[in-house]
Tab-separated table of C-alpha atoms and ligand atoms in Angstrom:
chain	number	residue	atom	x	y	z
A	1	UNK	CA	154.820	82.552	114.728
A	2	UNK	CA	154.334	80.850	118.258
A	3	UNK	CA	155.633	77.907	120.216
A	4	UNK	CA	152.567	76.030	120.774
A	5	UNK	CA	152.599	72.879	118.697
A	6	UNK	CA	151.835	69.200	118.574
A	7	UNK	CA	154.858	66.966	119.233
A	8	UNK	CA	154.290	63.211	119.077
A	9	UNK	CA	150.536	63.919	118.794
A	10	UNK	CA	150.522	66.077	122.175
A	11	UNK	CA	150.196	69.785	122.373
A	12	UNK	CA	153.297	71.443	123.758
A	13	UNK	CA	154.294	74.822	125.066
A	14	UNK	CA	157.807	75.042	123.767
A	15	UNK	CA	159.202	71.709	125.211
A	16	UNK	CA	156.582	71.253	127.859
A	17	UNK	CA	153.725	68.912	127.217
A	18	UNK	CA	150.325	70.689	128.268
A	19	UNK	CA	149.005	67.682	130.257
A	20	UNK	CA	151.990	68.104	132.521
A	21	UNK	CA	150.872	71.705	133.443
A	22	UNK	CA	147.246	70.560	133.721
A	23	UNK	CA	148.258	67.838	136.291
A	24	UNK	CA	150.520	70.047	138.450
A	25	UNK	CA	148.502	73.315	138.429
A	26	UNK	CA	145.159	72.176	137.464
A	27	UNK	CA	142.693	73.895	134.990
A	28	UNK	CA	141.597	76.273	133.536
A	29	UNK	CA	144.985	77.955	133.478
A	30	UNK	CA	146.735	80.420	131.129
A	31	UNK	CA	150.067	79.305	129.678
A	32	UNK	CA	152.509	81.751	128.304
A	33	UNK	CA	155.657	81.004	126.164
A	34	UNK	CA	158.698	83.135	126.932
A	35	UNK	CA	160.194	82.320	123.703
A	36	UNK	CA	157.239	83.569	121.758
A	37	UNK	CA	157.228	86.854	123.736
A	38	UNK	CA	160.771	87.359	123.032
A	39	UNK	CA	160.457	86.638	119.361
A	40	UNK	CA	157.501	88.928	119.203
A	41	UNK	CA	159.525	91.657	120.971
A	42	UNK	CA	162.512	91.356	118.698
A	43	UNK	CA	160.460	91.213	115.408
A	44	UNK	CA	158.952	94.379	116.615
A	45	UNK	CA	162.195	96.022	117.596
A	46	UNK	CA	163.629	95.148	114.259
A	47	UNK	CA	160.683	96.554	112.353
A	48	UNK	CA	161.476	99.883	114.088
A	49	UNK	CA	165.166	99.910	113.963
A	50	UNK	CA	165.284	102.326	110.922
A	51	UNK	CA	163.447	105.135	112.785
A	52	UNK	CA	166.242	106.494	114.861
A	53	UNK	CA	169.199	105.740	117.052
A	54	UNK	CA	170.837	106.956	120.110
A	55	UNK	CA	168.601	109.389	122.039
A	56	UNK	CA	166.305	109.295	119.020
A	57	UNK	CA	165.840	105.540	119.223
A	58	UNK	CA	162.205	104.877	119.410
A	59	UNK	CA	160.590	104.046	122.821
A	60	UNK	CA	158.734	100.787	122.821
A	61	UNK	CA	156.353	100.917	125.812
A	62	UNK	CA	154.347	97.832	126.092
A	63	UNK	CA	150.810	98.387	126.836
A	64	UNK	CA	150.621	96.836	130.295
A	65	UNK	CA	146.822	96.531	130.220
A	66	UNK	CA	147.087	93.764	127.556
A	67	UNK	CA	148.960	91.419	129.877
A	68	UNK	CA	150.220	92.865	133.130
A	69	UNK	CA	151.461	89.681	134.640
A	70	UNK	CA	154.887	90.689	136.324
A	71	UNK	CA	156.717	87.890	134.562
A	72	UNK	CA	155.630	88.817	131.151
A	73	UNK	CA	156.699	92.268	132.138
A	74	UNK	CA	160.022	91.098	133.258
A	75	UNK	CA	160.451	89.132	129.898
A	76	UNK	CA	159.851	92.436	127.968
A	77	UNK	CA	161.836	94.706	130.256
A	78	UNK	CA	164.812	92.362	129.420
A	79	UNK	CA	164.083	92.988	125.748
A	80	UNK	CA	164.467	96.681	126.419
A	81	UNK	CA	160.781	97.650	126.640
A	82	UNK	CA	159.229	100.374	128.600
A	83	UNK	CA	155.646	100.383	129.588
A	84	UNK	CA	152.495	102.155	128.665
A	85	UNK	CA	150.321	102.284	131.829
A	86	UNK	CA	146.727	103.391	132.325
A	87	UNK	CA	146.438	103.294	136.177
A	88	UNK	CA	148.481	103.584	139.320
A	89	UNK	CA	148.208	99.939	139.569
A	90	UNK	CA	149.849	99.271	136.258
A	91	UNK	CA	152.532	102.039	137.010
A	92	UNK	CA	153.518	100.019	140.171
A	93	UNK	CA	153.657	96.784	138.341
A	94	UNK	CA	155.876	98.119	135.471
A	95	UNK	CA	158.207	99.557	138.210
A	96	UNK	CA	158.268	96.135	139.991
A	97	UNK	CA	159.051	94.556	136.822
A	98	UNK	CA	162.251	96.719	136.732
A	99	UNK	CA	161.265	98.983	133.968
A	100	UNK	CA	162.893	102.259	134.153
A	101	UNK	CA	160.667	105.216	135.167
A	102	UNK	CA	161.775	107.318	132.284
A	103	UNK	CA	160.656	104.589	129.893
A	104	UNK	CA	157.174	104.720	131.530
A	105	UNK	CA	154.299	106.795	129.639
A	106	UNK	CA	150.976	107.312	131.634
A	107	UNK	CA	147.919	107.199	129.338
A	108	UNK	CA	144.237	107.237	130.172
A	109	UNK	CA	141.275	109.517	130.138
A	110	UNK	CA	140.619	109.540	133.875
A	111	UNK	CA	143.795	109.710	135.801
A	112	UNK	CA	142.960	110.730	139.398
A	113	UNK	CA	144.885	113.410	141.195
A	114	UNK	CA	146.361	110.691	143.434
A	115	UNK	CA	147.636	108.876	140.199
A	116	UNK	CA	149.117	112.078	138.638
A	117	UNK	CA	150.888	112.520	142.061
A	118	UNK	CA	152.116	108.869	141.990
A	119	UNK	CA	153.587	109.373	138.432
A	120	UNK	CA	155.424	112.415	139.733
A	121	UNK	CA	156.589	110.633	142.920
A	122	UNK	CA	157.924	107.747	140.597
A	123	UNK	CA	159.359	110.342	138.077
A	124	UNK	CA	157.862	108.791	135.028
A	125	UNK	CA	159.321	109.810	131.560
A	126	UNK	CA	155.919	110.889	130.090
A	127	UNK	CA	152.249	111.849	130.923
A	128	UNK	CA	149.912	111.569	127.836
A	129	UNK	CA	147.402	114.204	128.650
A	130	UNK	CA	143.922	113.693	127.231
A	131	UNK	CA	142.174	117.012	127.983
A	132	UNK	CA	142.891	120.681	128.922
A	133	UNK	CA	141.299	119.928	132.156
A	134	UNK	CA	143.707	117.145	132.878
A	135	UNK	CA	146.598	119.217	131.672
A	136	UNK	CA	145.726	122.100	134.070
A	137	UNK	CA	145.511	119.709	136.888
A	138	UNK	CA	148.729	118.148	136.326
A	139	UNK	CA	150.446	121.625	135.799
A	140	UNK	CA	149.002	122.681	139.155
A	141	UNK	CA	150.131	119.570	141.145
A	142	UNK	CA	153.610	119.634	139.490
A	143	UNK	CA	154.206	123.272	140.074
A	144	UNK	CA	153.060	123.163	143.774
A	145	UNK	CA	155.748	120.464	144.152
A	146	UNK	CA	158.247	122.873	142.336
A	147	UNK	CA	158.544	120.199	139.584
A	148	UNK	CA	157.886	120.095	135.912
A	149	UNK	CA	156.025	117.150	134.349
A	150	UNK	CA	157.047	115.965	130.897
A	151	UNK	CA	153.939	115.498	128.709
A	152	UNK	CA	152.434	115.090	125.363
A	153	UNK	CA	148.955	115.939	124.350
A	154	UNK	CA	146.714	113.137	123.013
A	155	UNK	CA	145.011	114.022	119.917
A	156	UNK	CA	141.705	112.432	118.558
A	157	UNK	CA	142.243	112.387	114.778
A	158	UNK	CA	138.748	111.484	114.004
A	159	UNK	CA	139.716	108.291	112.088
A	160	UNK	CA	137.575	105.164	111.765
A	161	UNK	CA	140.054	102.432	112.672
A	162	UNK	CA	137.778	99.886	111.230
A	163	UNK	CA	137.800	97.573	114.148
A	164	UNK	CA	135.309	96.581	116.875
A	165	UNK	CA	133.305	99.494	118.090
A	166	UNK	CA	134.310	98.781	121.745
A	167	UNK	CA	137.988	98.910	121.000
A	168	UNK	CA	137.747	101.930	118.474
A	169	UNK	CA	139.396	104.989	120.259
A	170	UNK	CA	140.094	107.551	117.652
A	171	UNK	CA	136.618	108.612	116.249
A	172	UNK	CA	135.312	112.147	117.265
A	173	UNK	CA	132.561	110.448	119.439
A	174	UNK	CA	135.203	108.442	121.489
A	175	UNK	CA	136.090	109.651	124.885
A	176	UNK	CA	139.771	109.796	124.143
A	177	UNK	CA	142.036	112.632	123.301
A	178	UNK	CA	141.593	116.396	122.388
A	179	UNK	CA	139.674	116.807	118.956
A	180	UNK	CA	142.109	117.744	116.182
A	181	UNK	CA	140.215	120.973	115.520
A	182	UNK	CA	140.802	122.094	119.100
A	183	UNK	CA	144.368	120.849	119.256
A	184	UNK	CA	146.170	123.975	118.434
A	185	UNK	CA	144.238	126.054	120.981
A	186	UNK	CA	144.507	123.506	123.901
A	187	UNK	CA	148.245	122.899	123.062
A	188	UNK	CA	148.894	126.660	123.251
A	189	UNK	CA	147.033	126.888	126.662
A	190	UNK	CA	148.891	124.122	128.255
A	191	UNK	CA	152.363	124.886	126.820
A	192	UNK	CA	152.118	128.102	128.623
A	193	UNK	CA	151.597	126.662	132.058
A	194	UNK	CA	154.257	126.481	134.744
A	195	UNK	CA	154.768	122.994	135.990
A	196	UNK	CA	154.282	121.353	132.515
A	197	UNK	CA	156.936	120.670	129.925
A	198	UNK	CA	154.690	119.881	126.981
A	199	UNK	CA	156.871	118.524	124.313
A	200	UNK	CA	154.781	116.771	121.663
A	201	UNK	CA	151.591	114.797	120.792
A	202	UNK	CA	150.172	111.433	121.054
A	203	UNK	CA	147.478	109.324	119.412
A	204	UNK	CA	145.992	105.803	119.574
A	205	UNK	CA	143.193	104.918	117.433
A	206	UNK	CA	142.241	101.501	118.465
A	207	UNK	CA	143.097	98.019	118.757
A	208	UNK	CA	143.223	94.756	116.719
A	209	UNK	CA	143.702	96.937	113.417
A	210	UNK	CA	143.940	94.509	110.412
A	211	UNK	CA	144.538	97.477	107.945
A	212	UNK	CA	147.311	99.977	107.949
A	213	UNK	CA	145.443	102.688	106.070
A	214	UNK	CA	143.483	104.270	109.045
A	215	UNK	CA	146.837	104.345	110.911
A	216	UNK	CA	148.661	106.048	107.937
A	217	UNK	CA	145.693	108.574	107.674
A	218	UNK	CA	146.011	109.358	111.360
A	219	UNK	CA	149.885	109.594	111.306
A	220	UNK	CA	149.393	112.129	108.350
A	221	UNK	CA	147.193	114.219	110.403
A	222	UNK	CA	149.667	114.194	113.199
A	223	UNK	CA	152.490	115.164	110.859
A	224	UNK	CA	150.280	118.234	109.686
A	225	UNK	CA	149.775	119.151	113.313
A	226	UNK	CA	153.236	118.957	114.223
A	227	UNK	CA	154.106	121.439	111.416
A	228	UNK	CA	151.242	123.715	112.565
A	229	UNK	CA	152.458	123.633	116.121
A	230	UNK	CA	155.891	124.444	115.154
A	231	UNK	CA	154.812	127.328	112.950
A	232	UNK	CA	153.063	128.673	116.023
A	233	UNK	CA	156.424	128.702	117.941
A	234	UNK	CA	156.041	125.458	119.995
A	235	UNK	CA	159.086	123.187	120.415
A	236	UNK	CA	157.998	119.584	119.404
A	237	UNK	CA	160.558	116.873	120.201
A	238	UNK	CA	158.304	113.718	120.946
A	239	UNK	CA	155.447	111.795	119.132
A	240	UNK	CA	153.712	108.915	120.530
A	241	UNK	CA	151.971	106.833	117.950
A	242	UNK	CA	150.188	104.319	120.138
A	243	UNK	CA	149.615	100.639	119.631
A	244	UNK	CA	146.786	98.768	117.914
A	245	UNK	CA	148.490	96.473	115.384
A	246	UNK	CA	146.299	93.317	115.177
A	247	UNK	CA	147.075	89.798	115.173
A	248	UNK	CA	145.581	86.669	113.418
A	249	UNK	CA	142.896	85.082	115.662
A	250	UNK	CA	141.541	82.991	112.824
A	251	UNK	CA	142.904	81.037	109.855
A	252	UNK	CA	142.789	83.606	106.845
A	253	UNK	CA	143.201	86.698	108.987
A	254	UNK	CA	146.244	88.481	107.586
A	255	UNK	CA	147.082	91.463	109.698
A	256	UNK	CA	149.932	93.694	108.474
A	257	UNK	CA	153.324	92.296	109.611
A	258	UNK	CA	155.372	94.450	112.002
A	259	UNK	CA	157.744	94.962	109.125
A	260	UNK	CA	155.109	96.454	106.880
A	261	UNK	CA	153.937	98.548	109.754
A	262	UNK	CA	157.531	99.903	110.417
A	263	UNK	CA	157.847	100.620	106.708
A	264	UNK	CA	154.656	102.600	106.834
A	265	UNK	CA	155.742	104.367	109.865
A	266	UNK	CA	159.051	105.393	108.147
A	267	UNK	CA	157.165	106.747	105.111
A	268	UNK	CA	154.569	108.729	107.318
A	269	UNK	CA	157.094	110.087	109.733
A	270	UNK	CA	159.761	110.995	107.356
A	271	UNK	CA	161.275	114.579	108.356
A	272	UNK	CA	159.424	114.814	111.603
A	273	UNK	CA	162.537	115.193	113.472
A	274	UNK	CA	161.276	113.818	116.869
A	275	UNK	CA	161.665	110.959	119.191
A	276	UNK	CA	158.929	108.395	118.328
A	277	UNK	CA	157.256	106.193	120.870
A	278	UNK	CA	155.031	103.085	120.292
A	279	UNK	CA	152.598	101.332	122.680
A	280	UNK	CA	152.253	97.718	121.362
A	281	UNK	CA	150.195	95.327	123.411
A	282	UNK	CA	148.372	92.584	121.532
A	283	UNK	CA	150.766	92.046	118.820
A	284	UNK	CA	153.468	91.151	121.541
A	285	UNK	CA	151.400	89.240	123.908
A	286	UNK	CA	148.306	87.760	121.916
A	287	UNK	CA	149.796	84.699	120.434
A	288	UNK	CA	152.326	84.152	123.201
A	289	UNK	CA	149.636	82.766	125.472
A	290	UNK	CA	146.878	80.053	125.502
A	291	UNK	CA	144.044	79.088	127.923
A	292	UNK	CA	144.245	75.360	128.743
A	293	UNK	CA	140.773	73.914	129.865
A	294	UNK	CA	139.415	70.561	130.473
A	295	UNK	CA	136.180	69.312	129.197
A	296	UNK	CA	133.595	68.772	131.971
A	297	UNK	CA	131.090	66.744	129.762
A	298	UNK	CA	129.608	66.736	126.233
A	299	UNK	CA	125.833	67.354	126.452
A	300	UNK	CA	123.871	65.834	123.573
A	301	UNK	CA	120.134	65.805	122.714
A	302	UNK	CA	119.304	69.341	122.180
A	303	UNK	CA	118.160	70.990	118.847
A	304	UNK	CA	121.625	71.838	117.585
A	305	UNK	CA	125.038	70.556	117.793
A	306	UNK	CA	126.259	69.083	121.075
A	307	UNK	CA	127.492	71.269	123.894
A	308	UNK	CA	131.278	70.899	124.619
A	309	UNK	CA	131.087	72.216	128.313
A	310	UNK	CA	134.657	73.171	129.410
A	311	UNK	CA	135.875	74.135	132.733
A	312	UNK	CA	136.977	77.556	131.604
A	313	UNK	CA	134.203	80.206	131.437
A	314	UNK	CA	133.669	83.841	130.467
A	315	UNK	CA	135.029	84.983	133.885
A	316	UNK	CA	138.458	83.589	132.724
A	317	UNK	CA	138.404	84.612	129.058
A	318	UNK	CA	135.969	87.392	128.509
A	319	UNK	CA	136.666	88.274	124.835
A	320	UNK	CA	134.129	86.191	123.176
A	321	UNK	CA	131.230	87.278	125.487
A	322	UNK	CA	132.382	90.921	125.339
A	323	UNK	CA	133.211	91.303	121.612
A	324	UNK	CA	131.963	88.177	120.027
A	325	UNK	CA	135.634	87.488	119.532
A	326	UNK	CA	136.834	84.250	117.942
A	327	UNK	CA	139.479	82.028	119.443
A	328	UNK	CA	140.855	78.878	117.753
A	329	UNK	CA	139.948	75.842	119.793
A	330	UNK	CA	141.965	72.555	119.552
A	331	UNK	CA	142.458	69.353	121.354
A	332	UNK	CA	145.596	68.912	123.371
A	333	UNK	CA	145.827	65.217	122.049
A	334	UNK	CA	143.687	65.165	118.964
A	335	UNK	CA	142.441	61.689	117.691
A	336	UNK	CA	142.074	62.861	114.108
A	337	UNK	CA	138.283	62.749	114.524
A	338	UNK	CA	136.321	65.961	114.156
A	339	UNK	CA	132.946	67.214	115.379
A	340	UNK	CA	130.828	70.338	115.132
A	341	UNK	CA	129.906	71.610	118.556
A	342	UNK	CA	129.023	74.633	120.609
A	343	UNK	CA	131.859	75.364	123.148
A	344	UNK	CA	130.535	76.702	126.244
A	345	UNK	CA	131.595	77.364	129.924
A	346	UNK	CA	129.674	76.455	133.081
A	347	UNK	CA	128.386	79.925	133.992
A	348	UNK	CA	124.796	80.645	134.135
A	349	UNK	CA	124.471	82.943	131.300
A	350	UNK	CA	124.029	82.093	127.608
A	351	UNK	CA	126.793	84.752	126.931
A	352	UNK	CA	128.996	82.224	128.506
A	353	UNK	CA	129.603	80.720	124.838
A	354	UNK	CA	133.108	80.538	123.326
A	355	UNK	CA	131.961	79.339	119.951
A	356	UNK	CA	128.847	78.250	118.020
A	357	UNK	CA	128.583	75.489	115.448
A	358	UNK	CA	132.317	75.256	115.571
A	359	UNK	CA	134.064	72.514	113.778
A	360	UNK	CA	136.645	71.267	115.869
A	361	UNK	CA	138.515	68.163	117.230
A	362	UNK	CA	136.384	65.533	118.551
A	363	UNK	CA	136.373	65.724	122.416
A	364	UNK	CA	134.799	63.777	125.337
A	365	UNK	CA	134.586	64.416	129.043
A	366	UNK	CA	138.017	64.726	130.672
A	367	UNK	CA	139.807	65.707	127.484
A	368	UNK	CA	142.147	68.756	127.445
A	369	UNK	CA	141.760	71.425	124.917
A	370	UNK	CA	143.160	75.025	124.313
A	371	UNK	CA	141.949	78.408	123.195
A	372	UNK	CA	144.531	80.156	121.359
A	373	UNK	CA	145.734	83.586	121.169
A	374	UNK	CA	144.748	84.185	124.754
A	375	UNK	CA	147.951	86.057	125.882
A	376	UNK	CA	146.544	89.456	125.497
A	377	UNK	CA	143.276	90.695	126.996
A	378	UNK	CA	142.963	87.272	128.509
A	379	UNK	CA	143.760	86.709	132.253
A	380	UNK	CA	143.722	90.414	132.948
A	381	UNK	CA	140.021	90.618	132.145
A	382	UNK	CA	139.207	87.850	134.578
A	383	UNK	CA	136.643	88.074	137.262
A	384	UNK	CA	135.141	85.855	139.916
A	385	UNK	CA	131.613	85.837	138.569
A	386	UNK	CA	129.624	82.911	139.633
A	387	UNK	CA	132.140	82.634	142.757
A	388	UNK	CA	134.633	80.979	140.607
A	389	UNK	CA	138.181	81.873	141.710
A	390	UNK	CA	140.788	83.739	139.665
A	391	UNK	CA	142.381	81.794	136.936
A	392	UNK	CA	146.154	80.698	137.389
A	393	UNK	CA	148.963	81.649	134.877
A	394	UNK	CA	152.007	79.650	134.082
A	395	UNK	CA	155.051	80.647	132.075
A	396	UNK	CA	157.115	78.112	129.933
A	397	UNK	CA	160.717	78.515	129.244
A	398	UNK	CA	162.034	75.609	127.215
A	399	UNK	CA	161.504	72.430	129.119
A	400	UNK	CA	160.582	74.141	132.381
A	401	UNK	CA	157.605	75.990	133.543
A	402	UNK	CA	156.668	78.059	136.631
A	403	UNK	CA	153.349	79.299	138.047
A	404	UNK	CA	153.491	83.161	137.631
A	405	UNK	CA	150.127	83.910	139.137
A	406	UNK	CA	148.569	81.644	141.757
A	407	UNK	CA	144.952	80.489	141.331
A	408	UNK	CA	142.956	82.545	143.655
A	409	UNK	CA	140.417	80.227	145.239
A	410	UNK	CA	136.759	81.278	145.711
A	411	UNK	CA	137.090	80.845	149.344
A	412	UNK	CA	139.938	83.442	149.608
A	413	UNK	CA	137.705	85.944	147.888
A	414	UNK	CA	134.960	85.232	150.431
A	415	UNK	CA	137.525	85.671	153.183
A	416	UNK	CA	137.892	89.280	152.074
A	417	UNK	CA	134.149	89.836	152.638
A	418	UNK	CA	132.580	90.895	156.106
A	419	UNK	CA	129.050	90.527	157.550
A	420	UNK	CA	128.443	93.676	159.596
A	421	UNK	CA	127.221	93.562	163.225
A	422	UNK	CA	123.916	94.878	162.207
A	423	UNK	CA	123.166	91.788	160.298
A	424	UNK	CA	124.451	89.438	163.139
B	1	LIG	C1	145.082	99.665	124.879
B	1	LIG	C2	146.080	100.671	124.512
B	1	LIG	C3	147.346	100.355	123.647
B	1	LIG	C4	147.523	98.927	123.303
B	1	LIG	O1	146.742	98.520	122.247
B	1	LIG	P1	147.060	97.109	121.428
B	1	LIG	O2	145.855	97.017	120.491
B	1	LIG	O3	147.101	96.083	122.436
B	1	LIG	O4	148.459	97.265	120.829
B	1	LIG	C5	148.200	101.333	123.488
B	1	LIG	N1	147.975	102.600	123.871
B	1	LIG	C6	146.694	102.930	124.536
B	1	LIG	C7	146.716	104.356	124.975
B	1	LIG	C8	145.774	102.059	124.869
B	1	LIG	O5	144.674	102.380	125.470
């Protein structure tokens, strides 16, 4: 459920008419709904409420990479969420949004020594170690400081998440985690190191999962591993089950609900006797944002359907170009007429295509339109390709809105460049 809907024939975000935002902030612009973010956070929390209480209450660590906007993080911090970060930059953001250091988990296959140091400086709650090499490095850094880093070992369970290959992370050939068959050996090695408090395991098998079965299979493997590790004498108190729950991008897509996910987790983790952590991203932020754009012109006369050329492009919303992803596309003030069109941006690449042969609201030059489900992996993937600026972001709260990320003009990006003396 989201709060982007037609009221008196005009698309609104909560109680704000989108043309108002377009006039005041310009287009393209991402628009987030606070009420939608809060609702998604609450539904997710409720779905996991049976998994433990007190110091066993699950940690819900929002995957910052899905939407790192400070105001989005602030909304989720106020809902009691922590953060799953994958870089020093994300770590700084999570803390700037007020997330408690102990509620931050640091994932990622290539944390640098400087990033490991930063995590220790900020006293984060947990490092998710992805290799024996990383574990040894973290142990050495921490023990040189006279400290002990709390950590879990990320396992690669070799499960096919049945999602797009670029966002599948739990198959043997993917770069993430330690292969299950080596997990016991690596765990034993790292558990013996000074500087490391290794206290459990983690997995994350992929994103935009539309089926619970691969997750349940992976969780069963984790459960068996936890028993094995305990039998080998290790104390296992924490398991991080990652993120990955999908969202509907398209009519007819029916991802599992958070409640179904929660029930499956309860079944799969029965008797584990650990504190669980979760790292949801897309399921919280995806449908809480749209990309608002204006039609530059409609170009007719080619071989196929007309080209609706919008002022947003693949540099603002990369998912269609990157993954062939679908985003629903709707007029802000639909006339009731329909058309079939190719929806494209202005960038000089054929890949700058949002949709082909799409049946959509009839549009003409100057009309406003939205791409739905753009709140996750949207603005955060923006670039300045074609010397376009960085897209602005707005948050709506009831009948008010605020710019939560300024548009960065192409000229400001150029200002950061220098022509050296030897070219003068
Ligand atoms: C990307 C990522 C997530 C979030 O995935 P979603 O599909 O957005 O829920 C969680 N954990 C890790 C380690 C990730 O890399």
